[in-house]
Amino acid sequence: MSNKKIVFLFVFYLIVFSISAQKKISTIEGIVLEESSHTPLPGATILIEETRNGYVTDESGRFSFPIVEGNYTLIISFVGYKSSRTKIKVPSDRILEVLMSDNTALKEVVVTARSKDANITNISMGVERLSMSEIKKMPALMGEVDVIKAVQLLPGVQSTSEGSSGFSVRGGSPDQNLILLDNTTIYNASHLMGFFSVFNNDVVSDLELYKGDIPLKHGGRLSSLLDIKTIDNMPDRFSATGGVGLILSRLVLQGKAGDKTSWMIGGRRSYADLFLKLSNDEDLKGLTLYFYDLNAKLTHRISNRDNISLNMYYGQDNFGTKLYGFKYGNMASSLTWGHSYNDKLYSRIGLNISNYEYKLNSDIDGAEMTWQSTINDVMLRADYTYNDNKFFNLNFGGTSTLHSFTPGTVKAVDYGEYKIDNNYAVESALYASNEQSLTDKLSVKYGLRWSVFQNMGKGTVFTYDDKYEVSDSSFYKSGKIYNTYHTIEPRFGAVYKFR
């Protein structure tokens, strides 16, 4: 070969190498959604026509893969949906949203089941999960399906009394159970003195009862955690669901406002008091006996990576005669922002507000008197999930809650108003936990939670002597921390499969 040919080939390969070296690699990220409801489609396949490389969406319908800059055609397919062809230009199109439409010629058949040994092979022990479809198959009191009554039928759970909505888990007392509605604490989960719970079955999607291994992100209780979620997937069109029963009637309205916003509002009311007014007995006519509650939810998808959700609940019970009266109620609301940083890291940051109050009143011979007590909580929480399927399933975050207690405010016609001083406290926590499979047979879960409880002013603290008489007192101004208690809560669990 002549010297000229060698020089020519050298220059040619040098040019080709420099051009290929200048090609940059970008990362394509996106999400695959159902067109009408914008529900994520996990397990959808993405094929790059030019390179013949394929990828699969994760549990949240998201995908991510590296690719050299250029023009490509993506073929997205999912069982029961029409295949989609999307042309992209890299790096211009780096974040994608793919909408899949139903294939009416093919009806989807979904078969789901849990392994028969899931209760012993799952690393989270003592967890019971129920969907509303399962709950509705259980016996109902007076024709009304109730979430708490379904929980009382689970192993290790007992009702505190016949017909009551209180429950005891493995010997614990009812106040040792943490009850959450969309991550917001519910202090009294009963209606009608315990015959019904505060949860409307038409707005609940599912529940989880942790009887032993309570997740690290939750604390403050010794016995169990009952975590109840309201429905997320709203119908594409306006819909109404309801019913008329012997004791109460209910109605739930759902719909969408545009492509990215969905809403739900539901309510219930009992009407025993209406029938009492038809009685010939004057004493029964004067009775007050009813409850009502309202649920509302608004969700908005800001982008492929961000969504916000606003949840609200309000309920109240009223009982009374002409001489005495009693009412109590819950209010719970939460504002949550979910953000996906990439296909492995996800966060949920929320503001939760909870309020419980009860009020007693009497009117005997014109001597009116009322007693009112309240509990108010304002919580900020941040929860992060990092999921590396090969080794890590890491959960970490923190919470901080401001508690405000009003022990009692008494008002009487002849004696004026007397109020027991409010009590304030701050409860905070930081946590981190990890789950991993060391081998095909051995899985472990471990973590730490640092819990802090602080008493806070404004308030007066009394010192008592051996005879339980006040010997001294200290006044603390508003916002002053005067007691701090903290502890470390380690967790560890392991599952080994012998077969």
Tab-separated table of C-alpha atoms in Angstrom:
chain	number	residue	atom	x	y	z
A	1	MET	CA	0.000	0.000	0.000
A	2	SER	CA	1.361	3.405	-1.016
A	3	ASN	CA	2.113	6.148	1.478
A	4	LYS	CA	-0.653	8.340	0.017
A	5	LYS	CA	-3.284	5.658	0.655
A	6	ILE	CA	-2.081	5.177	4.225
A	7	VAL	CA	-2.262	8.922	4.907
A	8	PHE	CA	-5.736	9.099	3.316
A	9	LEU	CA	-7.097	6.233	5.439
A	10	PHE	CA	-5.559	7.709	8.568
A	11	VAL	CA	-7.186	11.089	7.929
A	12	PHE	CA	-10.517	9.427	7.061
A	13	TYR	CA	-10.664	7.396	10.285
A	14	LEU	CA	-9.534	10.414	12.265
A	15	ILE	CA	-12.449	12.442	10.877
A	16	VAL	CA	-14.950	9.639	11.578
A	17	PHE	CA	-13.614	9.212	15.115
A	18	SER	CA	-13.815	12.946	15.843
A	19	ILE	CA	-17.380	13.122	14.546
A	20	SER	CA	-18.502	10.142	16.668
A	21	ALA	CA	-16.675	11.517	19.700
A	22	GLN	CA	-18.659	14.730	19.394
A	23	LYS	CA	-21.932	12.824	19.742
A	24	LYS	CA	-23.333	13.493	23.175
A	25	ILE	CA	-25.459	11.150	25.232
A	26	SER	CA	-28.664	12.465	26.801
A	27	THR	CA	-31.191	10.885	29.152
A	28	ILE	CA	-34.812	10.515	28.068
A	29	GLU	CA	-37.398	10.485	30.864
A	30	GLY	CA	-41.149	10.181	30.663
A	31	ILE	CA	-44.384	8.681	31.890
A	32	VAL	CA	-47.030	6.520	30.161
A	33	LEU	CA	-50.635	7.342	31.117
A	34	GLU	CA	-54.112	6.109	30.269
A	35	GLU	CA	-55.636	8.770	28.010
A	36	SER	CA	-59.021	9.280	29.679
A	37	SER	CA	-58.202	8.978	33.390
A	38	HIS	CA	-54.455	9.808	33.275
A	39	THR	CA	-53.770	6.684	35.337
A	40	PRO	CA	-50.111	5.542	35.157
A	41	LEU	CA	-49.527	2.309	33.220
A	42	PRO	CA	-46.830	0.157	34.856
A	43	GLY	CA	-45.203	-2.487	32.671
A	44	ALA	CA	-45.706	-0.637	29.351
A	45	THR	CA	-42.960	-1.409	26.798
A	46	ILE	CA	-40.962	1.242	24.914
A	47	LEU	CA	-39.106	0.177	21.750
A	48	ILE	CA	-36.648	2.470	19.946
A	49	GLU	CA	-37.234	1.632	16.275
A	50	GLU	CA	-33.817	2.766	15.044
A	51	THR	CA	-31.685	0.974	17.664
A	52	ARG	CA	-34.128	-1.877	18.497
A	53	ASN	CA	-33.470	-1.277	22.222
A	54	GLY	CA	-36.389	-1.872	24.568
A	55	TYR	CA	-37.421	-0.605	28.006
A	56	VAL	CA	-40.287	-1.155	30.485
A	57	THR	CA	-42.074	1.411	32.688
A	58	ASP	CA	-41.849	1.047	36.482
A	59	GLU	CA	-44.695	0.820	39.035
A	60	SER	CA	-45.520	4.525	38.617
A	61	GLY	CA	-45.581	4.304	34.807
A	62	ARG	CA	-42.237	6.099	34.430
A	63	PHE	CA	-39.251	5.242	32.216
A	64	SER	CA	-35.731	6.553	31.780
A	65	PHE	CA	-32.884	5.554	29.439
A	66	PRO	CA	-29.680	7.049	27.937
A	67	ILE	CA	-29.472	7.695	24.201
A	68	VAL	CA	-27.178	9.393	21.706
A	69	GLU	CA	-28.425	12.693	20.330
A	70	GLY	CA	-30.439	12.386	17.123
A	71	ASN	CA	-33.912	11.682	15.723
A	72	TYR	CA	-35.763	8.557	16.871
A	73	THR	CA	-39.151	6.850	16.777
A	74	LEU	CA	-40.542	5.351	19.988
A	75	ILE	CA	-43.111	2.544	19.782
A	76	ILE	CA	-45.070	2.290	23.065
A	77	SER	CA	-47.380	-0.667	23.682
A	78	PHE	CA	-49.487	-1.992	26.558
A	79	VAL	CA	-51.952	-4.866	26.764
A	80	GLY	CA	-55.486	-3.666	26.010
A	81	TYR	CA	-54.365	-0.343	24.489
A	82	LYS	CA	-53.527	0.864	21.003
A	83	SER	CA	-49.817	1.065	20.263
A	84	SER	CA	-48.396	4.572	20.034
A	85	ARG	CA	-45.661	5.866	17.734
A	86	THR	CA	-43.885	8.989	18.944
A	87	LYS	CA	-41.118	10.787	17.078
A	88	ILE	CA	-38.564	12.561	19.248
A	89	LYS	CA	-35.523	14.726	18.676
A	90	VAL	CA	-32.749	14.431	21.251
A	91	PRO	CA	-31.814	16.542	23.184
A	92	SER	CA	-34.842	18.787	22.500
A	93	ASP	CA	-37.385	16.196	23.676
A	94	ARG	CA	-35.975	14.979	26.994
A	95	ILE	CA	-39.163	14.770	29.085
A	96	LEU	CA	-42.119	12.971	27.522
A	97	GLU	CA	-45.735	12.263	28.380
A	98	VAL	CA	-47.336	9.426	26.420
A	99	LEU	CA	-51.128	8.947	26.467
A	100	MET	CA	-52.488	5.498	25.592
A	101	SER	CA	-56.051	5.027	24.355
A	102	ASP	CA	-58.244	1.964	24.889
A	103	ASN	CA	-58.308	-0.702	22.204
A	104	THR	CA	-62.047	-1.362	22.054
A	105	ALA	CA	-61.457	-4.432	19.896
A	106	LEU	CA	-59.676	-6.146	22.773
A	107	LYS	CA	-61.098	-6.288	26.290
A	108	GLU	CA	-58.512	-6.395	29.030
A	109	VAL	CA	-58.624	-9.252	31.525
A	110	VAL	CA	-56.804	-8.587	34.792
A	111	VAL	CA	-56.029	-11.463	37.137
A	112	THR	CA	-54.496	-10.541	40.489
A	113	ALA	CA	-53.695	-12.627	43.509
A	114	ARG	CA	-51.439	-12.773	46.530
A	115	SER	CA	-49.179	-15.689	47.180
A	116	LYS	CA	-50.685	-18.086	49.712
A	117	ASP	CA	-47.563	-17.752	51.860
A	118	ALA	CA	-47.259	-13.959	51.523
A	119	ASN	CA	-48.047	-13.467	55.209
A	120	ILE	CA	-44.846	-15.278	56.212
A	121	THR	CA	-42.533	-14.478	53.273
A	122	ASN	CA	-43.220	-10.735	53.276
A	123	ILE	CA	-40.567	-8.891	55.251
A	124	SER	CA	-43.217	-6.550	56.727
A	125	MET	CA	-44.791	-8.825	59.303
A	126	GLY	CA	-48.211	-8.365	60.880
A	127	VAL	CA	-49.692	-6.293	58.049
A	128	GLU	CA	-53.287	-6.724	56.880
A	129	ARG	CA	-54.443	-5.063	53.655
A	130	LEU	CA	-58.076	-4.741	52.611
A	131	SER	CA	-59.646	-3.134	49.560
A	132	MET	CA	-63.172	-1.734	49.542
A	133	SER	CA	-64.296	-4.541	47.236
A	134	GLU	CA	-63.275	-7.016	49.962
A	135	ILE	CA	-64.828	-4.951	52.758
A	136	LYS	CA	-68.171	-4.764	50.965
A	137	LYS	CA	-68.396	-8.559	51.005
A	138	MET	CA	-68.343	-8.644	54.815
A	139	PRO	CA	-71.456	-8.576	57.041
A	140	ALA	CA	-72.920	-5.085	57.425
A	141	LEU	CA	-74.665	-3.455	60.381
A	142	MET	CA	-78.162	-2.322	59.385
A	143	GLY	CA	-77.186	-2.631	55.728
A	144	GLU	CA	-74.293	-0.152	56.029
A	145	VAL	CA	-70.770	-1.339	55.243
A	146	ASP	CA	-68.261	-0.012	57.779
A	147	VAL	CA	-64.459	0.063	57.631
A	148	ILE	CA	-63.850	-0.308	61.373
A	149	LYS	CA	-66.301	-3.214	61.654
A	150	ALA	CA	-64.297	-4.964	58.923
A	151	VAL	CA	-61.064	-4.342	60.824
A	152	GLN	CA	-62.566	-5.918	63.961
A	153	LEU	CA	-62.954	-9.205	62.057
A	154	LEU	CA	-59.220	-9.482	61.332
A	155	PRO	CA	-56.969	-11.858	63.323
A	156	GLY	CA	-55.542	-10.306	66.478
A	157	VAL	CA	-58.198	-7.572	66.618
A	158	GLN	CA	-61.073	-7.370	69.088
A	159	SER	CA	-63.843	-4.832	69.535
A	160	THR	CA	-63.782	-2.967	72.837
A	161	SER	CA	-67.522	-3.586	73.330
A	162	GLU	CA	-70.451	-4.992	71.407
A	163	GLY	CA	-71.406	-2.740	68.513
A	164	SER	CA	-68.596	-0.265	69.227
A	165	SER	CA	-66.203	1.121	66.600
A	166	GLY	CA	-63.323	0.987	69.068
A	167	PHE	CA	-60.853	-1.853	68.617
A	168	SER	CA	-58.019	-3.467	70.542
A	169	VAL	CA	-55.019	-5.003	68.761
A	170	ARG	CA	-53.230	-7.862	70.499
A	171	GLY	CA	-54.163	-6.712	73.993
A	172	GLY	CA	-53.520	-3.006	73.472
A	173	SER	CA	-55.981	-0.299	74.465
A	174	PRO	CA	-57.916	1.771	71.858
A	175	ASP	CA	-55.878	4.927	72.557
A	176	GLN	CA	-52.697	3.039	71.604
A	177	ASN	CA	-53.905	2.787	67.987
A	178	LEU	CA	-52.821	5.446	65.484
A	179	ILE	CA	-55.627	6.047	62.960
A	180	LEU	CA	-54.754	8.025	59.824
A	181	LEU	CA	-56.944	9.333	57.015
A	182	ASP	CA	-54.689	10.407	54.132
A	183	ASN	CA	-51.779	10.816	56.600
A	184	THR	CA	-53.851	12.971	59.002
A	185	THR	CA	-54.573	11.830	62.566
A	186	ILE	CA	-58.158	10.992	63.518
A	187	TYR	CA	-58.591	11.109	67.312
A	188	ASN	CA	-62.158	9.770	67.535
A	189	ALA	CA	-63.148	7.423	64.724
A	190	SER	CA	-66.734	6.803	65.846
A	191	HIS	CA	-70.169	8.092	64.921
A	192	LEU	CA	-73.402	7.555	66.839
A	193	MET	CA	-71.589	6.596	70.060
A	194	GLY	CA	-69.586	3.890	68.317
A	195	PHE	CA	-72.164	2.201	66.091
A	196	PHE	CA	-70.577	3.630	62.922
A	197	SER	CA	-67.115	4.872	62.019
A	198	VAL	CA	-66.227	8.250	60.516
A	199	PHE	CA	-65.105	6.657	57.233
A	200	ASN	CA	-67.488	6.818	54.293
A	201	ASN	CA	-67.073	3.561	52.367
A	202	ASP	CA	-67.859	5.332	49.061
A	203	VAL	CA	-64.713	7.487	49.296
A	204	VAL	CA	-62.289	4.934	50.794
A	205	SER	CA	-60.066	3.007	48.369
A	206	ASP	CA	-58.170	0.667	50.725
A	207	LEU	CA	-56.664	0.318	54.177
A	208	GLU	CA	-53.602	-1.153	55.845
A	209	LEU	CA	-53.503	-2.365	59.447
A	210	TYR	CA	-50.034	-2.755	60.959
A	211	LYS	CA	-50.382	-4.954	64.037
A	212	GLY	CA	-46.711	-5.151	64.946
A	213	ASP	CA	-44.155	-3.786	62.512
A	214	ILE	CA	-45.288	-0.151	62.313
A	215	PRO	CA	-43.399	1.758	59.558
A	216	LEU	CA	-40.611	3.996	60.847
A	217	LYS	CA	-42.160	7.123	59.377
A	218	HIS	CA	-45.011	6.811	61.883
A	219	GLY	CA	-44.663	6.820	65.645
A	220	GLY	CA	-46.299	7.850	68.890
A	221	ARG	CA	-48.400	4.720	69.446
A	222	LEU	CA	-47.674	1.353	71.069
A	223	SER	CA	-50.268	-0.996	69.599
A	224	SER	CA	-51.092	-0.565	65.916
A	225	LEU	CA	-51.413	1.702	62.896
A	226	LEU	CA	-54.575	1.881	60.780
A	227	ASP	CA	-53.751	3.728	57.551
A	228	ILE	CA	-56.803	4.582	55.409
A	229	LYS	CA	-56.572	6.073	51.919
A	230	THR	CA	-59.294	7.807	49.922
A	231	ILE	CA	-59.793	7.194	46.218
A	232	ASP	CA	-57.260	8.687	43.787
A	233	ASN	CA	-58.448	7.549	40.367
A	234	MET	CA	-61.396	9.721	39.408
A	235	PRO	CA	-63.664	8.843	36.458
A	236	ASP	CA	-63.225	10.671	33.184
A	237	ARG	CA	-66.844	11.822	33.228
A	238	PHE	CA	-69.037	13.223	35.949
A	239	SER	CA	-70.452	10.461	38.131
A	240	ALA	CA	-72.630	10.166	41.215
A	241	THR	CA	-72.769	7.312	43.727
A	242	GLY	CA	-75.049	7.069	46.716
A	243	GLY	CA	-77.565	5.142	48.695
A	244	VAL	CA	-80.543	5.448	51.017
A	245	GLY	CA	-80.496	3.219	54.093
A	246	LEU	CA	-82.477	2.613	57.243
A	247	ILE	CA	-80.209	4.807	59.348
A	248	LEU	CA	-78.452	7.179	56.937
A	249	SER	CA	-78.170	8.322	53.343
A	250	ARG	CA	-75.017	9.119	51.413
A	251	LEU	CA	-73.975	10.748	48.139
A	252	VAL	CA	-70.592	11.045	46.397
A	253	LEU	CA	-69.945	13.212	43.318
A	254	GLN	CA	-66.818	12.860	41.171
A	255	GLY	CA	-65.512	14.461	38.037
A	256	LYS	CA	-62.698	16.205	36.179
A	257	ALA	CA	-61.874	19.838	35.515
A	258	GLY	CA	-59.657	19.710	32.447
A	259	ASP	CA	-57.051	17.103	31.647
A	260	LYS	CA	-54.950	17.555	34.774
A	261	THR	CA	-57.428	18.250	37.590
A	262	SER	CA	-59.921	15.905	39.237
A	263	TRP	CA	-62.260	16.387	42.192
A	264	MET	CA	-64.473	14.461	44.559
A	265	ILE	CA	-67.004	15.492	47.204
A	266	GLY	CA	-69.108	13.202	49.354
A	267	GLY	CA	-71.366	13.375	52.368
A	268	ARG	CA	-73.505	11.320	54.749
A	269	ARG	CA	-76.264	12.129	57.234
A	270	SER	CA	-78.273	10.019	59.610
A	271	TYR	CA	-81.921	10.849	60.207
A	272	ALA	CA	-83.026	9.081	63.385
A	273	ASP	CA	-83.983	12.509	64.759
A	274	LEU	CA	-86.443	13.020	61.893
A	275	PHE	CA	-88.336	9.840	62.795
A	276	LEU	CA	-88.342	10.748	66.489
A	277	LYS	CA	-90.279	13.913	65.696
A	278	LEU	CA	-93.114	11.711	64.387
A	279	SER	CA	-93.549	10.098	67.815
A	280	ASN	CA	-96.544	10.818	70.019
A	281	ASP	CA	-94.257	11.009	73.047
A	282	GLU	CA	-93.318	14.633	73.733
A	283	ASP	CA	-90.035	13.585	75.372
A	284	LEU	CA	-88.959	11.681	72.259
A	285	LYS	CA	-89.911	14.590	70.019
A	286	GLY	CA	-87.421	16.773	71.847
A	287	LEU	CA	-84.496	14.408	71.385
A	288	THR	CA	-81.548	15.318	69.150
A	289	LEU	CA	-79.821	12.288	67.625
A	290	TYR	CA	-77.931	12.527	64.337
A	291	PHE	CA	-74.480	12.744	62.743
A	292	TYR	CA	-73.108	13.956	59.436
A	293	ASP	CA	-69.751	14.063	57.687
A	294	LEU	CA	-68.245	15.544	54.523
A	295	ASN	CA	-65.278	14.437	52.408
A	296	ALA	CA	-63.624	16.411	49.623
A	297	LYS	CA	-60.565	15.817	47.485
A	298	LEU	CA	-58.859	17.833	44.751
A	299	THR	CA	-55.874	16.552	42.790
A	300	HIS	CA	-53.882	18.400	40.151
A	301	ARG	CA	-51.014	17.128	38.022
A	302	ILE	CA	-48.632	20.050	37.544
A	303	SER	CA	-46.220	18.163	35.284
A	304	ASN	CA	-44.930	14.679	34.592
A	305	ARG	CA	-42.874	14.958	37.766
A	306	ASP	CA	-45.169	16.911	40.092
A	307	ASN	CA	-48.670	16.581	41.470
A	308	ILE	CA	-50.539	18.106	44.393
A	309	SER	CA	-53.459	16.756	46.393
A	310	LEU	CA	-55.827	18.518	48.805
A	311	ASN	CA	-57.900	16.312	51.132
A	312	MET	CA	-60.527	17.493	53.612
A	313	TYR	CA	-62.812	15.809	56.130
A	314	TYR	CA	-65.326	17.244	58.572
A	315	GLY	CA	-67.817	15.377	60.721
A	316	GLN	CA	-69.942	15.968	63.806
A	317	ASP	CA	-72.295	14.095	66.136
A	318	ASN	CA	-75.150	15.695	68.071
A	319	PHE	CA	-77.072	14.136	70.958
A	320	GLY	CA	-79.335	15.797	73.449
A	321	THR	CA	-82.586	16.337	75.268
A	322	LYS	CA	-84.300	19.524	76.392
A	323	LEU	CA	-82.091	19.584	79.496
A	324	TYR	CA	-78.760	18.114	78.359
A	325	GLY	CA	-76.719	18.096	75.172
A	326	PHE	CA	-73.502	16.544	73.856
A	327	LYS	CA	-71.667	17.046	70.572
A	328	TYR	CA	-68.265	16.088	69.234
A	329	GLY	CA	-66.516	16.120	65.878
A	330	ASN	CA	-63.337	15.762	63.836
A	331	MET	CA	-61.746	17.961	61.222
A	332	ALA	CA	-58.819	16.700	59.128
A	333	SER	CA	-57.143	18.233	56.099
A	334	SER	CA	-53.902	17.638	54.228
A	335	LEU	CA	-52.050	19.330	51.378
A	336	THR	CA	-49.487	17.043	49.726
A	337	TRP	CA	-46.936	17.690	46.990
A	338	GLY	CA	-45.455	14.658	45.261
A	339	HIS	CA	-42.306	15.078	43.200
A	340	SER	CA	-40.276	12.574	41.183
A	341	TYR	CA	-36.615	13.526	40.863
A	342	ASN	CA	-35.796	10.573	38.622
A	343	ASP	CA	-36.787	6.938	38.192
A	344	LYS	CA	-35.311	6.070	41.619
A	345	LEU	CA	-35.956	9.018	43.962
A	346	TYR	CA	-39.448	10.212	44.912
A	347	SER	CA	-40.652	12.596	47.635
A	348	ARG	CA	-43.926	13.511	49.335
A	349	ILE	CA	-44.036	16.745	51.315
A	350	GLY	CA	-47.216	17.579	53.193
A	351	LEU	CA	-48.986	19.888	55.603
A	352	ASN	CA	-51.537	18.073	57.796
A	353	ILE	CA	-54.037	19.726	60.143
A	354	SER	CA	-56.172	17.793	62.620
A	355	ASN	CA	-58.775	19.016	65.108
A	356	TYR	CA	-60.980	17.176	67.599
A	357	GLU	CA	-63.453	18.844	69.956
A	358	TYR	CA	-66.338	17.941	72.198
A	359	LYS	CA	-68.913	20.102	73.954
A	360	LEU	CA	-71.281	19.441	76.875
A	361	ASN	CA	-74.192	21.712	77.717
A	362	SER	CA	-77.049	21.733	80.196
A	363	ASP	CA	-80.018	23.974	80.879
A	364	ILE	CA	-81.731	23.169	84.187
A	365	ASP	CA	-84.179	25.746	85.501
A	366	GLY	CA	-82.578	28.447	83.362
A	367	ALA	CA	-79.047	27.769	84.684
A	368	GLU	CA	-77.218	27.307	81.372
A	369	MET	CA	-73.721	25.828	81.419
A	370	THR	CA	-71.328	24.595	78.693
A	371	TRP	CA	-68.017	22.755	78.764
A	372	GLN	CA	-65.789	22.636	75.680
A	373	SER	CA	-62.452	20.882	75.073
A	374	THR	CA	-60.282	20.674	71.934
A	375	ILE	CA	-57.132	19.116	70.484
A	376	ASN	CA	-55.378	20.824	67.558
A	377	ASP	CA	-52.435	19.433	65.574
A	378	VAL	CA	-50.426	21.055	62.786
A	379	MET	CA	-47.899	18.719	61.187
A	380	LEU	CA	-45.188	19.232	58.576
A	381	ARG	CA	-43.771	16.037	57.099
A	382	ALA	CA	-41.344	15.097	54.344
A	383	ASP	CA	-41.005	11.497	53.171
A	384	TYR	CA	-38.456	10.324	50.589
A	385	THR	CA	-38.167	6.998	48.812
A	386	TYR	CA	-35.048	5.847	46.991
A	387	ASN	CA	-35.539	2.564	45.188
A	388	ASP	CA	-32.622	0.770	43.587
A	389	ASN	CA	-34.075	-2.593	42.682
A	390	LYS	CA	-30.683	-4.265	42.891
A	391	PHE	CA	-29.852	-3.422	46.486
A	392	PHE	CA	-31.662	-0.510	48.139
A	393	ASN	CA	-35.244	0.280	49.031
A	394	LEU	CA	-34.496	3.274	51.220
A	395	ASN	CA	-37.087	5.379	53.057
A	396	PHE	CA	-36.075	8.483	54.991
A	397	GLY	CA	-37.526	11.800	56.124
A	398	GLY	CA	-38.811	13.715	59.099
A	399	THR	CA	-41.891	15.160	60.790
A	400	SER	CA	-42.675	17.967	63.203
A	401	THR	CA	-46.040	18.439	64.919
A	402	LEU	CA	-47.315	21.335	67.017
A	403	HIS	CA	-49.863	20.099	69.575
A	404	SER	CA	-52.313	22.489	71.209
A	405	PHE	CA	-54.564	21.165	73.994
A	406	THR	CA	-57.514	23.025	75.512
A	407	PRO	CA	-58.437	20.937	78.584
A	408	GLY	CA	-61.639	22.821	79.256
A	409	THR	CA	-63.539	26.068	78.902
A	410	VAL	CA	-66.558	26.406	81.199
A	411	LYS	CA	-69.287	28.994	80.722
A	412	ALA	CA	-72.135	29.391	83.223
A	413	VAL	CA	-74.854	32.037	83.441
A	414	ASP	CA	-74.330	32.813	87.112
A	415	TYR	CA	-70.553	32.275	87.281
A	416	GLY	CA	-69.191	33.686	84.029
A	417	GLU	CA	-66.371	31.954	82.121
A	418	TYR	CA	-63.508	29.886	83.472
A	419	LYS	CA	-60.783	28.455	81.226
A	420	ILE	CA	-58.116	25.917	82.104
A	421	ASP	CA	-54.797	27.057	80.640
A	422	ASN	CA	-53.873	25.634	77.236
A	423	ASN	CA	-50.998	23.187	76.942
A	424	TYR	CA	-48.572	23.218	74.018
A	425	ALA	CA	-46.022	20.674	72.842
A	426	VAL	CA	-43.812	19.954	69.822
A	427	GLU	CA	-43.293	16.388	68.654
A	428	SER	CA	-40.570	15.781	66.050
A	429	ALA	CA	-38.816	12.813	64.487
A	430	LEU	CA	-36.150	11.881	61.939
A	431	TYR	CA	-36.042	8.392	60.450
A	432	ALA	CA	-34.272	6.211	57.894
A	433	SER	CA	-34.922	2.575	56.987
A	434	ASN	CA	-33.825	0.174	54.277
A	435	GLU	CA	-35.053	-3.110	52.857
A	436	GLN	CA	-32.849	-5.414	50.814
A	437	SER	CA	-32.584	-8.983	49.649
A	438	LEU	CA	-29.160	-10.367	50.525
A	439	THR	CA	-29.820	-13.690	48.798
A	440	ASP	CA	-32.736	-15.450	47.149
A	441	LYS	CA	-33.742	-16.742	50.574
A	442	LEU	CA	-32.636	-14.032	53.019
A	443	SER	CA	-34.194	-10.548	53.205
A	444	VAL	CA	-33.607	-7.955	55.899
A	445	LYS	CA	-35.116	-4.653	56.984
A	446	TYR	CA	-33.451	-2.245	59.388
A	447	GLY	CA	-33.620	1.392	60.411
A	448	LEU	CA	-33.522	4.053	63.117
A	449	ARG	CA	-36.005	6.655	64.299
A	450	TRP	CA	-35.065	9.563	66.546
A	451	SER	CA	-38.140	10.830	68.426
A	452	VAL	CA	-38.257	14.124	70.338
A	453	PHE	CA	-41.069	15.486	72.541
A	454	GLN	CA	-40.867	19.034	73.951
A	455	ASN	CA	-43.177	20.933	76.296
A	456	MET	CA	-43.605	24.525	75.192
A	457	GLY	CA	-45.008	27.708	76.728
A	458	LYS	CA	-47.062	29.783	77.171
A	459	GLY	CA	-47.966	28.097	80.442
A	460	THR	CA	-47.570	27.763	84.202
A	461	VAL	CA	-45.978	24.641	85.685
A	462	PHE	CA	-46.734	23.827	89.323
A	463	THR	CA	-44.515	21.991	91.813
A	464	TYR	CA	-46.183	19.807	94.440
A	465	ASP	CA	-44.951	18.702	97.878
A	466	ASP	CA	-45.343	15.334	99.590
A	467	LYS	CA	-48.913	16.211	100.520
A	468	TYR	CA	-49.754	16.958	96.893
A	469	GLU	CA	-50.177	20.644	97.613
A	470	VAL	CA	-48.755	23.376	95.392
A	471	SER	CA	-45.398	24.481	96.762
A	472	ASP	CA	-44.071	26.509	93.816
A	473	SER	CA	-44.842	27.513	90.246
A	474	SER	CA	-42.922	28.591	87.147
A	475	PHE	CA	-44.279	30.638	84.262
A	476	TYR	CA	-42.920	30.170	80.746
A	477	LYS	CA	-43.571	32.669	77.987
A	478	SER	CA	-44.983	31.772	74.604
A	479	GLY	CA	-42.682	29.580	72.506
A	480	LYS	CA	-40.321	28.766	75.373
A	481	ILE	CA	-39.185	25.104	75.486
A	482	TYR	CA	-38.950	23.971	79.106
A	483	ASN	CA	-38.832	20.151	78.880
A	484	THR	CA	-37.228	17.932	76.244
A	485	TYR	CA	-37.495	14.157	75.993
A	486	HIS	CA	-35.843	12.156	73.220
A	487	THR	CA	-34.994	8.566	72.395
A	488	ILE	CA	-33.683	6.327	69.625
A	489	GLU	CA	-36.033	3.661	68.243
A	490	PRO	CA	-34.137	0.918	66.361
A	491	ARG	CA	-35.936	-1.507	64.074
A	492	PHE	CA	-34.734	-4.773	62.577
A	493	GLY	CA	-36.461	-7.592	60.796
A	494	ALA	CA	-35.364	-10.587	58.766
A	495	VAL	CA	-37.033	-13.307	56.723
A	496	TYR	CA	-35.300	-16.513	55.710
A	497	LYS	CA	-36.988	-18.976	53.362
A	498	PHE	CA	-35.988	-22.567	54.075
A	499	ARG	CA	-37.513	-23.744	50.815
